[in-house]
Every structure is written in C-alpha cells, then in structure tokens.
XYZ file of C-alpha atoms in Angstrom:
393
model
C -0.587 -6.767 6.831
C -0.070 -7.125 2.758
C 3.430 -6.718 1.871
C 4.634 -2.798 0.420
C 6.095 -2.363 -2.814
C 8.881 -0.096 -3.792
C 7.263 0.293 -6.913
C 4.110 2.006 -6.226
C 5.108 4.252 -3.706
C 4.474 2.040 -1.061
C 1.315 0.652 -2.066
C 0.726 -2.750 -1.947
C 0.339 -4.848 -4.943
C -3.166 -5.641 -4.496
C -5.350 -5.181 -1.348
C -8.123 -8.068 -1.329
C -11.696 -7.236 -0.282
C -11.582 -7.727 3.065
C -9.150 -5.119 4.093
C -9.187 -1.880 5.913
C -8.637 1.801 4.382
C -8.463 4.137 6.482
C -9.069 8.219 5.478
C -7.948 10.939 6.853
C -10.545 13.829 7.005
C -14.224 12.930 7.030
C -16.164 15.580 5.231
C -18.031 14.669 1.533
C -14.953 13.384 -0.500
C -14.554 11.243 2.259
C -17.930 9.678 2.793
C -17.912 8.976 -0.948
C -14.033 7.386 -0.860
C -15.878 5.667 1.125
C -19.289 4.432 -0.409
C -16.977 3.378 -3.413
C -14.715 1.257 -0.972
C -17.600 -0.669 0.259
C -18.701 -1.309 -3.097
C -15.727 -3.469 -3.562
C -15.493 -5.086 -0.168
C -13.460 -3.183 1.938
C -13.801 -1.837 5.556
C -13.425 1.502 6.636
C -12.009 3.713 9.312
C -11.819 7.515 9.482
C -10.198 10.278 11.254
C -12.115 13.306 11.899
C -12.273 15.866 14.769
C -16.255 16.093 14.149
C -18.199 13.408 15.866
C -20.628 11.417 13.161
C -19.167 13.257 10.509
C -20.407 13.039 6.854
C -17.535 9.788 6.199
C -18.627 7.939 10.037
C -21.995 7.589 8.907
C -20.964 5.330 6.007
C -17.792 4.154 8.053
C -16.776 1.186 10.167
C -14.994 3.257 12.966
C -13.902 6.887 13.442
C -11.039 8.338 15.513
C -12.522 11.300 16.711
C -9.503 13.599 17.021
C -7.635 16.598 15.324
C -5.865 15.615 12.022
C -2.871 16.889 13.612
C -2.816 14.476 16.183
C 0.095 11.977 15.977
C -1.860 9.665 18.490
C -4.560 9.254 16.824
C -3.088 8.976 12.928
C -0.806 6.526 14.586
C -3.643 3.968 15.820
C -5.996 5.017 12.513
C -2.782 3.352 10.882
C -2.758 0.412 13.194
C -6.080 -0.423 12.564
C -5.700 -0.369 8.550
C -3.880 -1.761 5.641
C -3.975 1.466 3.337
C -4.085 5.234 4.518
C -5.274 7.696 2.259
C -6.414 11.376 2.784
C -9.683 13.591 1.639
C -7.903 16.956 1.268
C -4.486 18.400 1.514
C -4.234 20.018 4.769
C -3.057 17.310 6.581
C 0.606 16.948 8.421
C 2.712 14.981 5.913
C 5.416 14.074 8.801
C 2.891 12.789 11.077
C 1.781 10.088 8.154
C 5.624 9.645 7.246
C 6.028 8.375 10.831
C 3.749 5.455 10.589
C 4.727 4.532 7.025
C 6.441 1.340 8.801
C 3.234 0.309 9.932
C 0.492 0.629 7.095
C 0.668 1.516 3.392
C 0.713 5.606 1.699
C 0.074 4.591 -1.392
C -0.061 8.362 -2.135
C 3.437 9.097 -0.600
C 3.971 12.237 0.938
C 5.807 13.841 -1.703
C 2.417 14.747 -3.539
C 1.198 16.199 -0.152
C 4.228 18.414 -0.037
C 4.390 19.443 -3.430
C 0.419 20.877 -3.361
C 0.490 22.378 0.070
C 2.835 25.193 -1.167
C 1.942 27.082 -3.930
C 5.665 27.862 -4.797
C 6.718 23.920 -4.647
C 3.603 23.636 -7.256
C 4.209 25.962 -9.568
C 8.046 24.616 -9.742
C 6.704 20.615 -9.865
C 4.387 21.805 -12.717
C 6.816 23.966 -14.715
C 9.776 21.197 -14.296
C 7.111 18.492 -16.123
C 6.860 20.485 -19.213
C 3.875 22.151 -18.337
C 2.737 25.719 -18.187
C 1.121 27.902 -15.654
C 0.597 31.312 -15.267
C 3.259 34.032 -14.721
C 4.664 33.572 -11.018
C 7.083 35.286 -8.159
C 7.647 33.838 -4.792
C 7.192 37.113 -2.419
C 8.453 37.640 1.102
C 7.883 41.094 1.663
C 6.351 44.086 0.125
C 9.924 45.429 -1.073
C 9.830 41.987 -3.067
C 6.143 42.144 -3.900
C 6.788 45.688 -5.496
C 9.674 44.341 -7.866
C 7.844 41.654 -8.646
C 5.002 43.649 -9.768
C 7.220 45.402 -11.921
C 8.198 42.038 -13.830
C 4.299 40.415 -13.665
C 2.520 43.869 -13.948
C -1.253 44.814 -12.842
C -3.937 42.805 -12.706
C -2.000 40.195 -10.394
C -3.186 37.800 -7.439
C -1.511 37.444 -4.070
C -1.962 34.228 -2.430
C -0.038 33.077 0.323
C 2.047 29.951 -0.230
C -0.263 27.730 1.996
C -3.780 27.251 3.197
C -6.153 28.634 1.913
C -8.951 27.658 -0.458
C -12.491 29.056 -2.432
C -10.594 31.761 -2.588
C -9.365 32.291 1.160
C -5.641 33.556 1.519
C -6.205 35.580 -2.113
C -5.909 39.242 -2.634
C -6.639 40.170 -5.900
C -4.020 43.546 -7.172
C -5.228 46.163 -9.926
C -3.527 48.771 -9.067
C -1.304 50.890 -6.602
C -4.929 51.632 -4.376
C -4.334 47.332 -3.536
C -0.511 46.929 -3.063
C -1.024 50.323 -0.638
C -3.522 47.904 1.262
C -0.935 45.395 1.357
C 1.944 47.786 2.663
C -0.659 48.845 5.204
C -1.252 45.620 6.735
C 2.346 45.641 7.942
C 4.368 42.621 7.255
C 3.083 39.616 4.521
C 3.334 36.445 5.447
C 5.369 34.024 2.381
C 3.309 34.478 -0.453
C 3.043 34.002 -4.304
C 2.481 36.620 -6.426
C 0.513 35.164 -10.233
C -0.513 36.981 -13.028
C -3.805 37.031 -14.591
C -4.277 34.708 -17.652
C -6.587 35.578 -20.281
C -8.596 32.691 -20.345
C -11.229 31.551 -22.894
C -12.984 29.125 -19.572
C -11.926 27.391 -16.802
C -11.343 23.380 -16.922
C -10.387 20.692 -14.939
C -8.795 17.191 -16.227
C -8.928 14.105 -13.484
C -6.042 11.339 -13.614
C -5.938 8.358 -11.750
C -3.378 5.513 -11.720
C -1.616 3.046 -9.004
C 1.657 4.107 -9.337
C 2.272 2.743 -12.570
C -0.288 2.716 -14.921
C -2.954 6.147 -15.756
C -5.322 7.079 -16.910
C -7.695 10.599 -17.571
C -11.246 11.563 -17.280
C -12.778 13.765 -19.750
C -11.857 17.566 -19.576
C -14.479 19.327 -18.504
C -15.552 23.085 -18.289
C -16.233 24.809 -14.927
C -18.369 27.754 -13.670
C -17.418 29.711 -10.566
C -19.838 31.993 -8.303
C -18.050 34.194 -5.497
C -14.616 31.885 -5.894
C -16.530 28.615 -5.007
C -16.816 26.087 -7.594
C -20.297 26.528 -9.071
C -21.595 24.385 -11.834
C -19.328 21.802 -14.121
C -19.716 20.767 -17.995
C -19.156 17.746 -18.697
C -17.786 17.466 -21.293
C -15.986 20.403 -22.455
C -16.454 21.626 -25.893
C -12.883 21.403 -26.857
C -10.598 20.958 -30.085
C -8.858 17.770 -30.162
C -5.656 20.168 -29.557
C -6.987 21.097 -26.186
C -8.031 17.756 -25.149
C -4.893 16.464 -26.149
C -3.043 18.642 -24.353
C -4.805 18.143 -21.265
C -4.323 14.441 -21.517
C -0.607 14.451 -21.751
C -0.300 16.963 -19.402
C -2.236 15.064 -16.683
C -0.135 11.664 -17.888
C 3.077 13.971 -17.262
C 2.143 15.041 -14.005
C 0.920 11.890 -11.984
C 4.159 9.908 -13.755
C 6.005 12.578 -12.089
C 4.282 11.959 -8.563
C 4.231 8.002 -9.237
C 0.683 8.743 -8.561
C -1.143 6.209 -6.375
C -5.337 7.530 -6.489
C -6.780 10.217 -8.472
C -5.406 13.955 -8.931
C -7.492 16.589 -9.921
C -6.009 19.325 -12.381
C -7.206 22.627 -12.295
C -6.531 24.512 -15.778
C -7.348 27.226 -18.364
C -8.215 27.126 -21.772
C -7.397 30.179 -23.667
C -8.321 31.372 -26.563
C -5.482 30.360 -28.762
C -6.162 26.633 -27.374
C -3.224 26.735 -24.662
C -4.033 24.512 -21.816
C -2.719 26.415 -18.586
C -2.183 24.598 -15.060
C -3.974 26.506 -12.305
C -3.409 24.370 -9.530
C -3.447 20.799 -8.150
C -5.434 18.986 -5.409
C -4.490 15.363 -4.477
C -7.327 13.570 -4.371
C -10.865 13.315 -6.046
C -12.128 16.717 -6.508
C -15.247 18.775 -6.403
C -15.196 18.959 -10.408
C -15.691 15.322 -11.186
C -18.682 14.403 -8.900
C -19.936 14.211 -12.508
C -18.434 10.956 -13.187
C -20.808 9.656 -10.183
C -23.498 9.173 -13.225
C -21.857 9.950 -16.348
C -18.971 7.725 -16.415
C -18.104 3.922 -16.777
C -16.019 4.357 -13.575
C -16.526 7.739 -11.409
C -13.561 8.945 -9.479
C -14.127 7.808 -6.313
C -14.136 4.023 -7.800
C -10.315 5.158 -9.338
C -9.032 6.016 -6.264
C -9.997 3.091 -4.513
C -8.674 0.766 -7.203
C -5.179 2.940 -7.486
C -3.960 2.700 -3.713
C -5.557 -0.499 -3.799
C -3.209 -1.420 -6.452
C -5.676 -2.360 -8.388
C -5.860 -1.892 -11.965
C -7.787 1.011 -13.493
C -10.092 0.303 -16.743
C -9.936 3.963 -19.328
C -12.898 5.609 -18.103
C -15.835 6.438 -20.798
C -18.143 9.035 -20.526
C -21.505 7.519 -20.783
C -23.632 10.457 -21.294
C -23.169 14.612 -20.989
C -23.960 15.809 -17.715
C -23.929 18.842 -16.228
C -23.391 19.106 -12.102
C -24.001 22.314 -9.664
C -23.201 22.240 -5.901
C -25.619 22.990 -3.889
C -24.535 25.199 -1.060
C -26.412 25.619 2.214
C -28.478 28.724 1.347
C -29.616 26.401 -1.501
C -30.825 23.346 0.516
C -34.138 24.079 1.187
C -35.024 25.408 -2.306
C -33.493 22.167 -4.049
C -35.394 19.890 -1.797
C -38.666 21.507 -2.483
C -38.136 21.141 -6.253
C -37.155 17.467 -5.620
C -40.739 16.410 -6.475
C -40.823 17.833 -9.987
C -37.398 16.921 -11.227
C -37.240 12.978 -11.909
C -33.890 13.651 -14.079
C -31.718 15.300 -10.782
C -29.614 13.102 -9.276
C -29.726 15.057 -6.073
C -26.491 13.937 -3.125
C -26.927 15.021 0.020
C -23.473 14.855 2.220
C -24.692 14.625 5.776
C -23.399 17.788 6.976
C -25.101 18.529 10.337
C -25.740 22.540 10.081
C -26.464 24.124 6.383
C -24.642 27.337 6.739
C -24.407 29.975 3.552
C -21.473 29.211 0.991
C -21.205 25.858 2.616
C -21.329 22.328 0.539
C -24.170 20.572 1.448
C -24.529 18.134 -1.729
C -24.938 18.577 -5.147
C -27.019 17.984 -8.107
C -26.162 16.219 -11.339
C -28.743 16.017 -14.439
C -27.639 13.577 -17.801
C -28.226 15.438 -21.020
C -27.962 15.532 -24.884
C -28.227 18.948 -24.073
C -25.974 20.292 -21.859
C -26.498 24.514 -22.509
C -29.926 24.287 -22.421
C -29.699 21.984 -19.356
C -27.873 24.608 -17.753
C -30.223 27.171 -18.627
C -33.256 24.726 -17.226
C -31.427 24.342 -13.620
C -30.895 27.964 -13.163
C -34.238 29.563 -14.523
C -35.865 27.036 -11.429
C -34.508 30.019 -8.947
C -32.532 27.894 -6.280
C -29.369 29.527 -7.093
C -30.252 33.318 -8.024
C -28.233 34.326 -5.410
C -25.026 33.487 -7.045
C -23.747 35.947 -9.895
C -20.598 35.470 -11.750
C -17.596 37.347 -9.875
C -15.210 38.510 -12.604
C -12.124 37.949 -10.805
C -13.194 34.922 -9.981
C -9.890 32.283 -10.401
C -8.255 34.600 -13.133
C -4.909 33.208 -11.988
C-alpha cells in the first residue's frame, strides 16, 4: 500500500501504474474516470448498486451494493490504493472510516462542504468569492422574514439532495410562498435570490493538493433545468476570465483540492463572476475537454489523487457539446451517418428513459454560433425549449 501524505490530504505522493483506484458510484463520470485511468496503467474497481453498470463495463471488478453500505465501501477500500467518488451523494463517514486503510485523496471535507447548500454558500463567501443573495430557512415563519430581506423572485432549495433542478421551488410571489405554507412543515432549506445574469458559465480546476490549475470558462445552455448544450470557450473579457481563474485557484487552495472541481457561475452584465454552486468531481460541463483540450478532465483527476503532476491545460480547438438525453437517442443515432464531425459518446446506460443522460455529442469548430445553430436545425432536440427560470439562482 503506497505511503499517505499529510500534505495532500491524504493522497499519496505518486501512485505508479500498476495500482488500483477504486470509484464510488458507477454511472458516466465514472466509466470515463475510468477510461482515463486505464490510459495510464491503472486498475479499476467500482461500487455501484446496478449490476454491469456504465463504469463495470470498462472496470476490473464491481461491488455490487448500495453506496451506503459500510461493508461493501470497506472491502472496495481493501482492494485499492486510492478511493475517489463520481458524485456527491455519497456517506462521507462511511469513507472516513476506512481512511486507515486506503488513500481519500479528496478528503471528506469537500464532500461535506457541497452536500449542504448552506455549508457552500459560507465556504464560498469565506474565500473571497461572491454568490447570490442567501438565507438559511427552517420554517415558513423564517422563510417569510427572509423574503422580506431577499425579496420576490427567490428560489427555495432544500439544503441537500437534490439536483437538475429537483428539491427547487421557484417564489414570485405570495400565490408560491401560500403553496409552501400549505404543504405544512419545510424541511431545512435555503432560500437565494435571483441574479441578473448576462449567461451561465462554468470554470473546471484541478490540482493534487498542492499545485492547480483551470480549464477554460465556458458558457452553458440549460433546457427544463438539465444542462443542455456547453460553449467552449466563452466569449469573455479578460476581466471575466480573470476572475474566474482566481476564483477557482481560491477555492480548491481552500479545499487542498486533490482531482478536479467543477464551478458553476454567472456572468453578469457588468462582468461580475457569481458562484452558483460546486460539484466535486469532473462535471457534465467539461465533457468538452474530451476533444478540445491538451488534457480533458477526466485525465486531471486521475493525475491529482494520483499525485501526479498536472500540465496547464490548452484548449486545442472551440467546441461546442450537447447531451443527449434518452428521448434523443434514437434521433442522434440515425443522423450518425451524415455527421463525420460529431464525436458522438454513448454511456452504456441499460434503459433510455426521457430527461435521462444517455451520452453526448461534441463537434470542433472555428465556428461555434453557427455550429450551434447546425446541431439544432437537424431536429433531435426540438423538444427542449429554453425554461426562463431555468438556474436563475
């Protein structure tokens, strides 16, 4: 078992090819952890309640068992040198207990910290770094005063779970909180106001727990509160990318980052760079860098709780990437035939059901608008219209 170090929060100093990292959760981020780790000589193990999920089919092993279950985390960890995890729903205390017996280069601080929305906000406003007007809420009575302090439009979201907009209730008026008073009882929540917001952006950061670096900042689409179609890269001031860099530097210095962190933001239109939220891990905006980068950021999360060093990624060409959802399988695979410039990636996913992630598409461009124009005037994603509320705070 390689020796931990202090200094990396409890990576080791270098896992060799050879080794075992194990991942907890097997769905898409997963399986392409895990394509990257195999790239550079490592074995893999996974945890996941679904048999053959999308990460087994690329893996070494799978536990098949819930995430929750301290049995099965605890041999996952016997049987590897590094643990690392896919999304942030899993049970930091169950991961703390086996920290004796294989490496976190992630910690479990980072865990904490984006599981609840209140802990986030705080982490995020303590680094120097702004986010949108916020209350923690308990009950209505405290809902109510906050609303007096945040004002109409606002967005409810309870403190944890939740995601694609799950766990959100958006408030415009008295007609919504009544809705809320009628439910009887709320469970802890967080109660944001809306930003005016020129776009929406995401920045990616990887290090090893020393050393960082960022990924372009790139410009996102939504459709019905699910990720839609990213921009890479953003058409920003150097201001705003600037901004975004040091912010992301802050942030992952604060966590000692081991891996990549995604950082959700908005632009507005004074060129203010606004923290939205955080997610631990490679993220759904930066399948991009798959294509369009020296290094994409699957490759930077393997090297960072590898502790591995991480080269300053370049971006090697524009791109533009749209998820493909399972109402849009069949219509992207019949167009596969006439588009030689898709890079299509398919997950595995057993059943295609509607607003799921099945894959996604990404196409390299000098021309990213009318690229975007080209990939929705084929059809496969008319049903998706943009929702106006969509990630407003």
């Amino acid at each position: 078992m390689p020796s931990l170090s202090e200094e990396t929060n409890g990576a080791q100093s270098m896992l060799m090819p050879g080794g075992t990292i194990g991942i907890i959760g097997g769905g898409q981020l997963g399986r392409m952890m895990a394509l990257s780790a195999r790239y550079m000589g490592f074995k893999i193990g996974v945890l996941d309640p679904t048999e053959n999920c999308p990460t087994a089919q690329v893996a070494d092993f799978q536990i098949t068992a819930e995430y929750a279950d301290k049995s099965a985390i605890r041999e996952l960890a016997e049987r590897c040198d590094v643990l690392t995890y896919e999304f942030e729903n899993v049970d930091a205390d169950a991961i703390d207990e086996v920290r004796g017996l294989v490496a976190v280069p992630q910690g479990t601080d980072l865990l904490r910290v984006t599981q609840h929305r209140v802990r986030e906000k705080q982490f995020i406003n303590e680094h120097g770094t702004d986010t949108a007007p916020w209350k923690a809420v308990n009950s209505v009575d405290e809902l109510e005063a906050a609303l007096n302090e945040i004002h109409y439009p606002a967005v409810l979201k309870t403190v944890s779970g939740g995601y694609d907009g799950h766990g959100q209730t958006v408030l415009r008026d008295e007609g919504d909180l009544q809705q809320v008073r009628e439910r009887g009882g709320m469970p802890p929540s967080i109660l944001e106001g809306f930003v005016d917001f020129a776009f929406e952006a995401s920045i990616l950061v990887s290090g090893n727990g020393k050393d960082y670096v960022t990924f372009p900042i790139v410009r996102n689409e939504h459709r019905n509160n699910i990720l839609h179609m990213t921009i890479a890269p953003a058409k920003v001031s150097e201001q705003v990318a600037k901004q975004a860099h040091e912010l992301a530097v802050r942030l992952a210095q604060g966590f000692e980052l081991a891996g990549t962190l995604a950082i959700e933001l908005f632009v507005t239109k004074d060129d203010r760079v606004i923290v939205n939220e955080l997610a631990p891990r490679p993220h759904n905006s930066g399948h991009y860098t798959i294509e369009a980068c020296s290094i994409d950021q699957f490759d930077a999360h393997i090297r960072g709780i590898a502790g591995w060093p991480c080269p300053k990624p370049k971006l090697l060409e524009p791109a533009v990437m749209v998820n493909v959802l399972g109402q849009h399988v069949a219509p992207v695979q019949a167009l596969i035939g006439e588009h030689p410039e898709w890079n299509v990636h398919d997950y595995g996913k057993a059943e295609a059901r509607h607003d799921r992630k099945m894959g996604h598409v990404t196409v390299l461009t000098d021309n990213p608008a009318r690229t975007v124009e080209q990939l929705e005037a084929t059809g496969c994603w008319d049903d998706l219209r943009m929702d106006q509320t969509d990630a407003k705070a």
